[in-house]
């Protein structure tokens, strides 16, 4: 006997969503609920209560009611793949139509508890009536399609016109179709890249000006020294030339006159004439200016260029989050017009890292400052991004957070209260993919805040979530801290 035959048909429907059970779980109170429906109800309710009787459930994951799941699956299979003309419950021919449930039923169904008080009619009569209703509704849809086609044509004309306006604001492109959104994103990235390279060009230009200025200064100093040396040697040359001229004149005199002035001439010819000075290090120090020039410039750039181990992915960011130019800072902001692509997180105010991690040890530090609400950690690639789920390892989240400015929690199931000696302003996240560990450390005193242990079977992404606006004030930014850049010579 099939499992579904042991139960009434109404027992196979979830009391929360009114659909056939999909992975039913049994609660302590005895009620059964779809697991997805239960978690959504707990998320909305904020506590672990039974959706039917509101009895508080015990901690942990409720067990799957395997017998009920098998019965529901068999019933669903019979409804979907069985004989379309035969009742899946009673194996009788479908001859009536239930107006209340809007589905074909057999005579036994009409007499059953479920349909006994319902209004039923023949299949022919119901088909004629329902086809008329559907035809009327279809005509309305056709009119809407016509309106949409006309609007699309108008928008395409608008797009062509906008592309001809060079000065038109780039943000208006968001009003166009998907190709325009991609074009807009490419233009924004192009603009950002040009701005960054403009900064680098400016940095190199300033470095070039500084080095040319030092070269010019050295040239001026050494030229001034050489000018002074030349003046000195010219004076010396003139003095020696004068001595030679005087002696040559004495030699041309008569013997008596020469001999009378002999002592004076002899003294003059024995005068001490200094050797020319040997000037060293007077040339431009080319080695200083040209030696390892590229390396020296790189060292100068390293003082202002920042490197962060984690880059945030704007394609995953919630539309109410604003990222910095270099994709290292995030904060809550006004809603932006962004495409709802599959990667984007829409259920929570969060953004993921750009690169997925599968092996090795990875470390990054997040500056949280005095933010009153935040969540940081890692998530697996397959987490639900469009629907709300619990932030716990079972759903693919390994995160800690600050809630309402006064409570630090590790998002386990149930959440674990964290008792900290001091409020952290910078938190280091250490992910060891091979050992299955996520460690959170207070960067100020290197004390461990919390450690998750699990087994990672898919890509893991960094996770950052911010708080909302408070009293019309912008919330603090969450920033991935840069690392110190050093140039090593081997």
mmCIF file of C-alpha atoms in Angstrom, residues 154-342:
data_model
loop_
_atom_site.group_PDB
_atom_site.id
_atom_site.type_symbol
_atom_site.label_atom_id
_atom_site.label_comp_id
_atom_site.label_asym_id
_atom_site.label_seq_id
_atom_site.Cartn_x
_atom_site.Cartn_y
_atom_site.Cartn_z
ATOM 1 C CA UNK A 154 9.665 54.750 -27.639
ATOM 2 C CA UNK A 155 12.479 53.854 -25.263
ATOM 3 C CA UNK A 156 14.694 52.676 -28.131
ATOM 4 C CA UNK A 157 14.165 56.017 -29.857
ATOM 5 C CA UNK A 158 14.992 57.785 -26.602
ATOM 6 C CA UNK A 159 18.144 55.679 -26.260
ATOM 7 C CA UNK A 160 19.299 56.621 -29.771
ATOM 8 C CA UNK A 161 18.680 60.291 -29.011
ATOM 9 C CA UNK A 162 20.541 60.121 -25.701
ATOM 10 C CA UNK A 163 23.604 58.566 -27.351
ATOM 11 C CA UNK A 164 23.839 61.639 -29.594
ATOM 12 C CA UNK A 165 23.983 64.021 -26.627
ATOM 13 C CA UNK A 166 27.623 64.150 -25.537
ATOM 14 C CA UNK A 167 26.935 66.223 -22.461
ATOM 15 C CA UNK A 168 24.002 64.152 -21.232
ATOM 16 C CA UNK A 169 24.376 62.777 -17.710
ATOM 17 C CA UNK A 170 25.776 59.261 -17.632
ATOM 18 C CA UNK A 171 23.379 58.206 -14.886
ATOM 19 C CA UNK A 172 20.380 58.559 -17.210
ATOM 20 C CA UNK A 173 21.548 55.426 -18.946
ATOM 21 C CA UNK A 174 20.020 53.435 -16.094
ATOM 22 C CA UNK A 175 16.610 54.185 -17.599
ATOM 23 C CA UNK A 176 17.468 52.146 -20.684
ATOM 24 C CA UNK A 177 17.621 48.434 -21.386
ATOM 25 C CA UNK A 178 20.186 45.901 -20.161
ATOM 26 C CA UNK A 179 22.713 46.738 -22.908
ATOM 27 C CA UNK A 180 22.661 50.387 -21.840
ATOM 28 C CA UNK A 181 23.232 49.378 -18.220
ATOM 29 C CA UNK A 182 26.278 47.366 -19.252
ATOM 30 C CA UNK A 183 27.480 50.267 -21.383
ATOM 31 C CA UNK A 184 27.009 52.618 -18.434
ATOM 32 C CA UNK A 185 28.924 50.296 -16.117
ATOM 33 C CA UNK A 186 31.751 50.073 -18.659
ATOM 34 C CA UNK A 187 31.869 53.864 -18.992
ATOM 35 C CA UNK A 188 31.951 54.287 -15.226
ATOM 36 C CA UNK A 189 34.779 51.774 -14.924
ATOM 37 C CA UNK A 190 36.619 53.463 -17.785
ATOM 38 C CA UNK A 191 36.272 56.816 -16.055
ATOM 39 C CA UNK A 192 37.492 55.384 -12.730
ATOM 40 C CA UNK A 193 40.497 53.721 -14.398
ATOM 41 C CA UNK A 194 41.434 56.959 -16.147
ATOM 42 C CA UNK A 195 41.156 58.888 -12.898
ATOM 43 C CA UNK A 196 43.386 56.397 -11.083
ATOM 44 C CA UNK A 197 45.980 56.487 -13.847
ATOM 45 C CA UNK A 198 45.747 60.262 -13.878
ATOM 46 C CA UNK A 199 46.712 60.184 -10.207
ATOM 47 C CA UNK A 200 49.616 57.878 -10.993
ATOM 48 C CA UNK A 201 50.660 60.109 -13.886
ATOM 49 C CA UNK A 202 50.523 63.098 -11.569
ATOM 50 C CA UNK A 203 52.605 61.218 -9.011
ATOM 51 C CA UNK A 204 55.230 60.344 -11.631
ATOM 52 C CA UNK A 205 55.150 63.900 -12.925
ATOM 53 C CA UNK A 206 55.760 65.269 -9.429
ATOM 54 C CA UNK A 207 58.546 62.731 -8.884
ATOM 55 C CA UNK A 208 60.108 63.735 -12.198
ATOM 56 C CA UNK A 209 59.919 67.430 -11.319
ATOM 57 C CA UNK A 210 61.503 66.801 -7.923
ATOM 58 C CA UNK A 211 64.382 64.809 -9.388
ATOM 59 C CA UNK A 212 64.996 67.325 -12.189
ATOM 60 C CA UNK A 213 64.954 70.094 -9.590
ATOM 61 C CA UNK A 214 67.615 68.287 -7.537
ATOM 62 C CA UNK A 215 69.667 67.751 -10.686
ATOM 63 C CA UNK A 216 69.370 71.441 -11.547
ATOM 64 C CA UNK A 217 70.376 72.453 -8.041
ATOM 65 C CA UNK A 218 73.444 70.209 -8.189
ATOM 66 C CA UNK A 219 74.321 71.646 -11.595
ATOM 67 C CA UNK A 220 74.087 75.214 -10.259
ATOM 68 C CA UNK A 221 76.193 74.448 -7.177
ATOM 69 C CA UNK A 222 78.929 72.682 -9.138
ATOM 70 C CA UNK A 223 78.916 75.363 -11.828
ATOM 71 C CA UNK A 224 79.317 78.046 -9.130
ATOM 72 C CA UNK A 225 82.259 76.125 -7.639
ATOM 73 C CA UNK A 226 83.910 75.826 -11.042
ATOM 74 C CA UNK A 227 83.407 79.533 -11.704
ATOM 75 C CA UNK A 228 85.155 80.371 -8.429
ATOM 76 C CA UNK A 229 87.998 77.929 -9.214
ATOM 77 C CA UNK A 230 88.423 79.439 -12.682
ATOM 78 C CA UNK A 231 88.627 82.948 -11.262
ATOM 79 C CA UNK A 232 91.285 81.818 -8.790
ATOM 80 C CA UNK A 233 93.415 80.095 -11.416
ATOM 81 C CA UNK A 234 93.074 83.087 -13.742
ATOM 82 C CA UNK A 235 94.439 85.320 -10.992
ATOM 83 C CA UNK A 236 97.264 82.847 -10.457
ATOM 84 C CA UNK A 237 98.028 82.795 -14.205
ATOM 85 C CA UNK A 238 98.149 86.554 -14.362
ATOM 86 C CA UNK A 239 100.571 86.655 -11.393
ATOM 87 C CA UNK A 240 102.919 84.057 -12.866
ATOM 88 C CA UNK A 241 102.797 85.739 -16.308
ATOM 89 C CA UNK A 242 103.732 89.042 -14.642
ATOM 90 C CA UNK A 243 106.745 87.423 -12.931
ATOM 91 C CA UNK A 244 107.941 85.896 -16.205
ATOM 92 C CA UNK A 245 107.563 89.196 -17.999
ATOM 93 C CA UNK A 246 109.576 91.023 -15.317
ATOM 94 C CA UNK A 247 112.401 88.463 -15.365
ATOM 95 C CA UNK A 248 112.558 88.444 -19.167
ATOM 96 C CA UNK A 249 112.833 92.263 -19.026
ATOM 97 C CA UNK A 250 115.701 92.036 -16.500
ATOM 98 C CA UNK A 251 117.577 89.610 -18.737
ATOM 99 C CA UNK A 252 117.434 92.048 -21.618
ATOM 100 C CA UNK A 253 119.062 94.880 -19.609
ATOM 101 C CA UNK A 254 122.741 95.838 -19.696
ATOM 102 C CA UNK A 255 125.074 93.795 -17.620
ATOM 103 C CA UNK A 256 125.687 96.436 -14.997
ATOM 104 C CA UNK A 257 121.989 97.201 -14.602
ATOM 105 C CA UNK A 258 121.241 93.461 -14.493
ATOM 106 C CA UNK A 259 123.827 92.807 -11.847
ATOM 107 C CA UNK A 260 122.692 95.695 -9.715
ATOM 108 C CA UNK A 261 119.157 94.190 -9.644
ATOM 109 C CA UNK A 262 120.399 90.601 -9.493
ATOM 110 C CA UNK A 263 119.365 89.926 -5.875
ATOM 111 C CA UNK A 264 115.920 91.300 -6.521
ATOM 112 C CA UNK A 265 115.589 89.314 -9.729
ATOM 113 C CA UNK A 266 116.886 86.148 -8.039
ATOM 114 C CA UNK A 267 114.361 86.550 -5.235
ATOM 115 C CA UNK A 268 111.613 87.111 -7.757
ATOM 116 C CA UNK A 269 112.496 83.985 -9.752
ATOM 117 C CA UNK A 270 112.539 81.867 -6.582
ATOM 118 C CA UNK A 271 108.958 82.813 -5.690
ATOM 119 C CA UNK A 272 106.716 79.931 -4.629
ATOM 120 C CA UNK A 273 104.221 79.082 -7.358
ATOM 121 C CA UNK A 274 101.474 76.713 -6.201
ATOM 122 C CA UNK A 275 100.581 73.651 -8.256
ATOM 123 C CA UNK A 276 97.094 73.730 -9.809
ATOM 124 C CA UNK A 277 94.426 72.352 -7.496
ATOM 125 C CA UNK A 278 93.152 68.850 -8.256
ATOM 126 C CA UNK A 279 89.398 69.200 -8.186
ATOM 127 C CA UNK A 280 87.613 65.953 -7.347
ATOM 128 C CA UNK A 281 83.894 65.094 -7.402
ATOM 129 C CA UNK A 282 83.095 68.157 -9.442
ATOM 130 C CA UNK A 283 81.146 66.330 -12.159
ATOM 131 C CA UNK A 284 77.392 65.635 -11.904
ATOM 132 C CA UNK A 285 76.750 62.568 -9.754
ATOM 133 C CA UNK A 286 75.034 60.565 -12.498
ATOM 134 C CA UNK A 287 75.011 57.414 -10.386
ATOM 135 C CA UNK A 288 72.978 59.240 -7.757
ATOM 136 C CA UNK A 289 70.392 60.471 -10.253
ATOM 137 C CA UNK A 290 70.219 57.524 -12.651
ATOM 138 C CA UNK A 291 71.251 54.516 -10.611
ATOM 139 C CA UNK A 292 68.238 52.198 -9.920
ATOM 140 C CA UNK A 293 65.957 55.062 -10.918
ATOM 141 C CA UNK A 294 62.899 52.860 -11.471
ATOM 142 C CA UNK A 295 63.422 51.145 -8.116
ATOM 143 C CA UNK A 296 63.734 54.480 -6.328
ATOM 144 C CA UNK A 297 60.549 55.734 -7.981
ATOM 145 C CA UNK A 298 58.736 52.544 -6.953
ATOM 146 C CA UNK A 299 59.854 53.083 -3.342
ATOM 147 C CA UNK A 300 58.416 56.598 -3.446
ATOM 148 C CA UNK A 301 55.151 55.299 -4.889
ATOM 149 C CA UNK A 302 54.965 52.608 -2.202
ATOM 150 C CA UNK A 303 54.607 55.344 0.415
ATOM 151 C CA UNK A 304 51.257 56.476 -0.989
ATOM 152 C CA UNK A 305 49.979 53.425 -2.894
ATOM 153 C CA UNK A 306 47.808 51.130 -0.778
ATOM 154 C CA UNK A 307 47.213 47.408 -1.110
ATOM 155 C CA UNK A 308 44.303 45.586 0.498
ATOM 156 C CA UNK A 309 44.059 41.783 0.545
ATOM 157 C CA UNK A 310 40.304 41.862 -0.094
ATOM 158 C CA UNK A 311 38.488 43.813 -2.807
ATOM 159 C CA UNK A 312 34.723 44.228 -2.481
ATOM 160 C CA UNK A 313 32.577 43.233 -5.480
ATOM 161 C CA UNK A 314 30.110 45.999 -6.483
ATOM 162 C CA UNK A 315 28.118 43.474 -8.537
ATOM 163 C CA UNK A 316 27.094 41.755 -5.270
ATOM 164 C CA UNK A 317 26.383 44.927 -3.253
ATOM 165 C CA UNK A 318 22.875 45.782 -2.047
ATOM 166 C CA UNK A 319 21.469 48.815 -3.886
ATOM 167 C CA UNK A 320 21.522 50.824 -0.633
ATOM 168 C CA UNK A 321 25.275 50.390 -0.183
ATOM 169 C CA UNK A 322 27.896 52.801 -1.487
ATOM 170 C CA UNK A 323 31.452 51.622 -2.190
ATOM 171 C CA UNK A 324 34.611 53.715 -2.338
ATOM 172 C CA UNK A 325 36.508 54.245 -5.597
ATOM 173 C CA UNK A 326 39.028 51.478 -4.895
ATOM 174 C CA UNK A 327 36.282 49.127 -3.580
ATOM 175 C CA UNK A 328 37.710 48.892 -0.052
ATOM 176 C CA UNK A 329 35.089 50.842 1.955
ATOM 177 C CA UNK A 330 31.313 50.430 2.247
ATOM 178 C CA UNK A 331 28.537 52.342 3.974
ATOM 179 C CA UNK A 332 24.752 52.698 3.876
ATOM 180 C CA UNK A 333 23.502 55.317 1.404
ATOM 181 C CA UNK A 334 20.514 56.314 -0.673
ATOM 182 C CA UNK A 335 19.094 53.645 -2.973
ATOM 183 C CA UNK A 336 20.842 53.381 -6.330
ATOM 184 C CA UNK A 337 19.394 52.213 -9.634
ATOM 185 C CA UNK A 338 21.238 48.917 -10.094
ATOM 186 C CA UNK A 339 20.370 45.796 -12.105
ATOM 187 C CA UNK A 340 19.061 42.869 -10.058
ATOM 188 C CA UNK A 341 21.645 40.424 -11.407
ATOM 189 C CA UNK A 342 21.852 36.905 -9.893
#
